[in-house]
Amino acid sequence: MSKRIRKAVFPVAGLGTRFLPATKAIPKEMLTVVDRPALQHVVDEARAAGIEHFVFITGRNKAVIEDHFDFAYELEDTLRKRNKTAELEALAADLPLAGATSFTRQQQPLGLGHAVWCARDIIGDDEPFALLLPDMLHHTHGKGCLAELIDAYNKHGGNHIAVAPVPDDQTHQYGIVGVEKREAKVSKVTKMVEKPPKGTAPSNLHITGRYILQPTIFNLLANQEPGAGGEIQLTDSMIALSRLEPFHAVRFDGDIYDTGSKMGFLAANVAYALDRHDLGPQLRQELERLLDRL
């Protein structure tokens, strides 16, 4: 029987240079999508999937992330005195249980693989874990992406990655997987390639930033040679792991927004706001008014 997925890793050490000057003093993960930090949306997805322990790989000037997942005594005292019950309840609902968060630093920007490796002692050497990239918001009205991965893991065991189709002429921009059954919801992975040259991709299914990985990955990352950009690439170690253990791809059918890009960030704000009953109708009217003016 497969071990239960209890822990999730969130790499949040990036500098956010594509959003300067906004990210000069504010971590990119704390930029808001509507009224919640982008990172909070991803943590919400993990909590909904049953994750119990949240591991954040941070860097310098990221202390505000730790503060966000802690009590804010002055704020809460003020809200209490002003009888802001709804706001207090909202803050309490987002707060993880005591001891359910861990923070460790990636002192150097050596890539995603290195960031994951930094979590090795917190995860341990005998427990599989989830990995969620905070830039990638997976938006759906059904079951969340990580919950679907965990369902597949509970059935098949091993390692799992979420995938989604991209246009064939864009496959060279992504990590791409080949699968036994391209249209299946869950299929065995036959090949993984990081940014394949145009015309050589094994499919049009790209890795979307949600993973379930066995702890074997840590030993592989520890010995992984630097790859593209001189960084420790997670995909390189996953390719090595796929020779040792099975991998399955789980197709995600919702919308994916890369909030690390300006266009993805803007689109996410619009999409999430339109979904809100308190904002959607009015925003739709405002967007129509703006478009009529162009």
mmCIF file of N, CA, C and O in Angstrom, residues 84-123:
data_model
loop_
_atom_site.group_PDB
_atom_site.id
_atom_site.type_symbol
_atom_site.label_atom_id
_atom_site.label_comp_id
_atom_site.label_asym_id
_atom_site.label_seq_id
_atom_site.Cartn_x
_atom_site.Cartn_y
_atom_site.Cartn_z
ATOM 1 N N LYS A 84 -15.251 43.270 13.602
ATOM 2 C CA LYS A 84 -15.112 42.790 12.218
ATOM 3 C C LYS A 84 -15.052 41.264 12.231
ATOM 4 O O LYS A 84 -14.018 40.649 11.954
ATOM 5 N N THR A 85 -16.173 40.647 12.551
ATOM 6 C CA THR A 85 -16.208 39.197 12.739
ATOM 7 C C THR A 85 -15.887 38.432 11.459
ATOM 8 O O THR A 85 -15.135 37.448 11.480
ATOM 9 N N ALA A 86 -16.438 38.867 10.346
ATOM 10 C CA ALA A 86 -16.204 38.156 9.084
ATOM 11 C C ALA A 86 -14.729 38.167 8.711
ATOM 12 O O ALA A 86 -14.179 37.145 8.268
ATOM 13 N N GLU A 87 -14.082 39.309 8.897
ATOM 14 C CA GLU A 87 -12.659 39.406 8.569
ATOM 15 C C GLU A 87 -11.818 38.524 9.488
ATOM 16 O O GLU A 87 -10.865 37.861 9.041
ATOM 17 N N LEU A 88 -12.166 38.505 10.779
ATOM 18 C CA LEU A 88 -11.445 37.644 11.722
ATOM 19 C C LEU A 88 -11.589 36.173 11.351
ATOM 20 O O LEU A 88 -10.623 35.407 11.393
ATOM 21 N N GLU A 89 -12.789 35.783 10.996
ATOM 22 C CA GLU A 89 -13.034 34.387 10.627
ATOM 23 C C GLU A 89 -12.272 34.013 9.359
ATOM 24 O O GLU A 89 -11.769 32.888 9.242
ATOM 25 N N ALA A 90 -12.179 34.946 8.416
ATOM 26 C CA ALA A 90 -11.434 34.683 7.179
ATOM 27 C C ALA A 90 -9.951 34.484 7.472
ATOM 28 O O ALA A 90 -9.308 33.574 6.910
ATOM 29 N N LEU A 91 -9.386 35.305 8.346
ATOM 30 C CA LEU A 91 -7.979 35.142 8.718
ATOM 31 C C LEU A 91 -7.748 33.800 9.412
ATOM 32 O O LEU A 91 -6.771 33.104 9.123
ATOM 33 N N ALA A 92 -8.653 33.439 10.312
ATOM 34 C CA ALA A 92 -8.500 32.184 11.043
ATOM 35 C C ALA A 92 -8.594 30.979 10.114
ATOM 36 O O ALA A 92 -7.882 29.985 10.288
ATOM 37 N N ALA A 93 -9.467 31.059 9.109
ATOM 38 C CA ALA A 93 -9.642 29.939 8.181
ATOM 39 C C ALA A 93 -8.384 29.677 7.359
ATOM 40 O O ALA A 93 -8.124 28.535 6.961
ATOM 41 N N ASP A 94 -7.604 30.727 7.085
ATOM 42 C CA ASP A 94 -6.399 30.584 6.262
ATOM 43 C C ASP A 94 -5.180 30.162 7.071
ATOM 44 O O ASP A 94 -4.142 29.827 6.498
ATOM 45 N N LEU A 95 -5.265 30.200 8.390
ATOM 46 C CA LEU A 95 -4.094 29.969 9.227
ATOM 47 C C LEU A 95 -3.823 28.476 9.389
ATOM 48 O O LEU A 95 -4.706 27.726 9.832
ATOM 49 N N PRO A 96 -2.625 28.009 9.026
ATOM 50 C CA PRO A 96 -2.306 26.582 9.230
ATOM 51 C C PRO A 96 -2.261 26.253 10.723
ATOM 52 O O PRO A 96 -2.094 27.138 11.581
ATOM 53 N N LEU A 97 -2.399 24.977 11.046
ATOM 54 C CA LEU A 97 -2.291 24.546 12.426
ATOM 55 C C LEU A 97 -0.876 24.779 12.947
ATOM 56 O O LEU A 97 0.091 24.846 12.170
ATOM 57 N N ALA A 98 -0.751 24.899 14.252
ATOM 58 C CA ALA A 98 0.565 25.071 14.870
ATOM 59 C C ALA A 98 1.479 23.912 14.482
ATOM 60 O O ALA A 98 1.084 22.747 14.556
ATOM 61 N N GLY A 99 2.683 24.232 14.045
ATOM 62 C CA GLY A 99 3.642 23.204 13.662
ATOM 63 C C GLY A 99 3.447 22.613 12.286
ATOM 64 O O GLY A 99 4.168 21.694 11.899
ATOM 65 N N ALA A 100 2.478 23.156 11.519
ATOM 66 C CA ALA A 100 2.178 22.586 10.200
ATOM 67 C C ALA A 100 2.935 23.283 9.074
ATOM 68 O O ALA A 100 2.742 22.937 7.909
ATOM 69 N N THR A 101 3.782 24.256 9.401
ATOM 70 C CA THR A 101 4.588 24.918 8.380
ATOM 71 C C THR A 101 6.061 24.810 8.742
ATOM 72 O O THR A 101 6.433 24.846 9.919
ATOM 73 N N SER A 102 6.886 24.665 7.722
ATOM 74 C CA SER A 102 8.342 24.680 7.890
ATOM 75 C C SER A 102 8.933 25.599 6.839
ATOM 76 O O SER A 102 8.452 25.643 5.698
ATOM 77 N N PHE A 103 9.987 26.313 7.216
ATOM 78 C CA PHE A 103 10.645 27.246 6.311
ATOM 79 C C PHE A 103 12.138 26.965 6.325
ATOM 80 O O PHE A 103 12.753 26.882 7.385
ATOM 81 N N THR A 104 12.713 26.783 5.135
ATOM 82 C CA THR A 104 14.149 26.602 5.028
ATOM 83 C C THR A 104 14.648 27.412 3.853
ATOM 84 O O THR A 104 13.891 27.709 2.924
ATOM 85 N N ARG A 105 15.909 27.807 3.892
ATOM 86 C CA ARG A 105 16.438 28.741 2.901
ATOM 87 C C ARG A 105 17.247 28.056 1.808
ATOM 88 O O ARG A 105 18.008 27.123 2.068
ATOM 89 N N GLN A 106 17.054 28.566 0.620
ATOM 90 C CA GLN A 106 17.926 28.253 -0.505
ATOM 91 C C GLN A 106 18.852 29.454 -0.643
ATOM 92 O O GLN A 106 18.474 30.483 -1.181
ATOM 93 N N GLN A 107 20.071 29.318 -0.136
ATOM 94 C CA GLN A 107 20.956 30.489 -0.053
ATOM 95 C C GLN A 107 21.428 31.002 -1.408
ATOM 96 O O GLN A 107 21.782 32.177 -1.534
ATOM 97 N N GLN A 108 21.435 30.125 -2.413
ATOM 98 C CA GLN A 108 21.892 30.534 -3.742
ATOM 99 C C GLN A 108 20.854 30.136 -4.783
ATOM 100 O O GLN A 108 20.221 29.083 -4.654
ATOM 101 N N PRO A 109 20.672 30.954 -5.827
ATOM 102 C CA PRO A 109 19.683 30.635 -6.864
ATOM 103 C C PRO A 109 20.225 29.595 -7.843
ATOM 104 O O PRO A 109 20.623 29.906 -8.974
ATOM 105 N N LEU A 110 20.203 28.339 -7.427
ATOM 106 C CA LEU A 110 20.811 27.262 -8.210
ATOM 107 C C LEU A 110 19.781 26.390 -8.911
ATOM 108 O O LEU A 110 20.100 25.288 -9.334
ATOM 109 N N GLY A 111 18.553 26.873 -9.026
ATOM 110 C CA GLY A 111 17.570 26.148 -9.817
ATOM 111 C C GLY A 111 16.528 25.423 -8.987
ATOM 112 O O GLY A 111 16.667 25.237 -7.772
ATOM 113 N N LEU A 112 15.476 24.981 -9.689
ATOM 114 C CA LEU A 112 14.365 24.300 -9.030
ATOM 115 C C LEU A 112 14.812 23.001 -8.380
ATOM 116 O O LEU A 112 14.383 22.679 -7.265
ATOM 117 N N GLY A 113 15.651 22.246 -9.063
ATOM 118 C CA GLY A 113 16.125 20.995 -8.484
ATOM 119 C C GLY A 113 16.843 21.211 -7.164
ATOM 120 O O GLY A 113 16.645 20.470 -6.196
ATOM 121 N N HIS A 114 17.674 22.245 -7.109
ATOM 122 C CA HIS A 114 18.387 22.570 -5.866
ATOM 123 C C HIS A 114 17.412 22.992 -4.773
ATOM 124 O O HIS A 114 17.563 22.627 -3.602
ATOM 125 N N ALA A 115 16.370 23.761 -5.148
ATOM 126 C CA ALA A 115 15.364 24.177 -4.167
ATOM 127 C C ALA A 115 14.668 22.962 -3.558
ATOM 128 O O ALA A 115 14.465 22.890 -2.337
ATOM 129 N N VAL A 116 14.296 22.007 -4.388
ATOM 130 C CA VAL A 116 13.645 20.794 -3.889
ATOM 131 C C VAL A 116 14.599 20.032 -2.972
ATOM 132 O O VAL A 116 14.201 19.536 -1.907
ATOM 133 N N TRP A 117 15.850 19.947 -3.346
ATOM 134 C CA TRP A 117 16.853 19.239 -2.539
ATOM 135 C C TRP A 117 16.980 19.865 -1.145
ATOM 136 O O TRP A 117 17.228 19.172 -0.164
ATOM 137 N N CYS A 118 16.774 21.179 -1.058
ATOM 138 C CA CYS A 118 16.869 21.865 0.233
ATOM 139 C C CYS A 118 15.818 21.373 1.229
ATOM 140 O O CYS A 118 15.953 21.596 2.432
ATOM 141 N N ALA A 119 14.771 20.713 0.736
ATOM 142 C CA ALA A 119 13.698 20.224 1.621
ATOM 143 C C ALA A 119 13.957 18.813 2.128
ATOM 144 O O ALA A 119 13.124 18.259 2.851
ATOM 145 N N ARG A 120 15.089 18.224 1.805
ATOM 146 C CA ARG A 120 15.314 16.798 2.034
ATOM 147 C C ARG A 120 15.183 16.397 3.503
ATOM 148 O O ARG A 120 14.598 15.348 3.815
ATOM 149 N N ASP A 121 15.733 17.199 4.423
ATOM 150 C CA ASP A 121 15.699 16.805 5.828
ATOM 151 C C ASP A 121 14.315 16.992 6.438
ATOM 152 O O ASP A 121 13.973 16.320 7.412
ATOM 153 N N ILE A 122 13.532 17.911 5.897
ATOM 154 C CA ILE A 122 12.174 18.121 6.411
ATOM 155 C C ILE A 122 11.243 17.025 5.903
ATOM 156 O O ILE A 122 10.400 16.518 6.642
ATOM 157 N N ILE A 123 11.408 16.649 4.649
ATOM 158 C CA ILE A 123 10.568 15.587 4.078
ATOM 159 C C ILE A 123 10.974 14.223 4.625
ATOM 160 O O ILE A 123 10.121 13.393 4.964
#
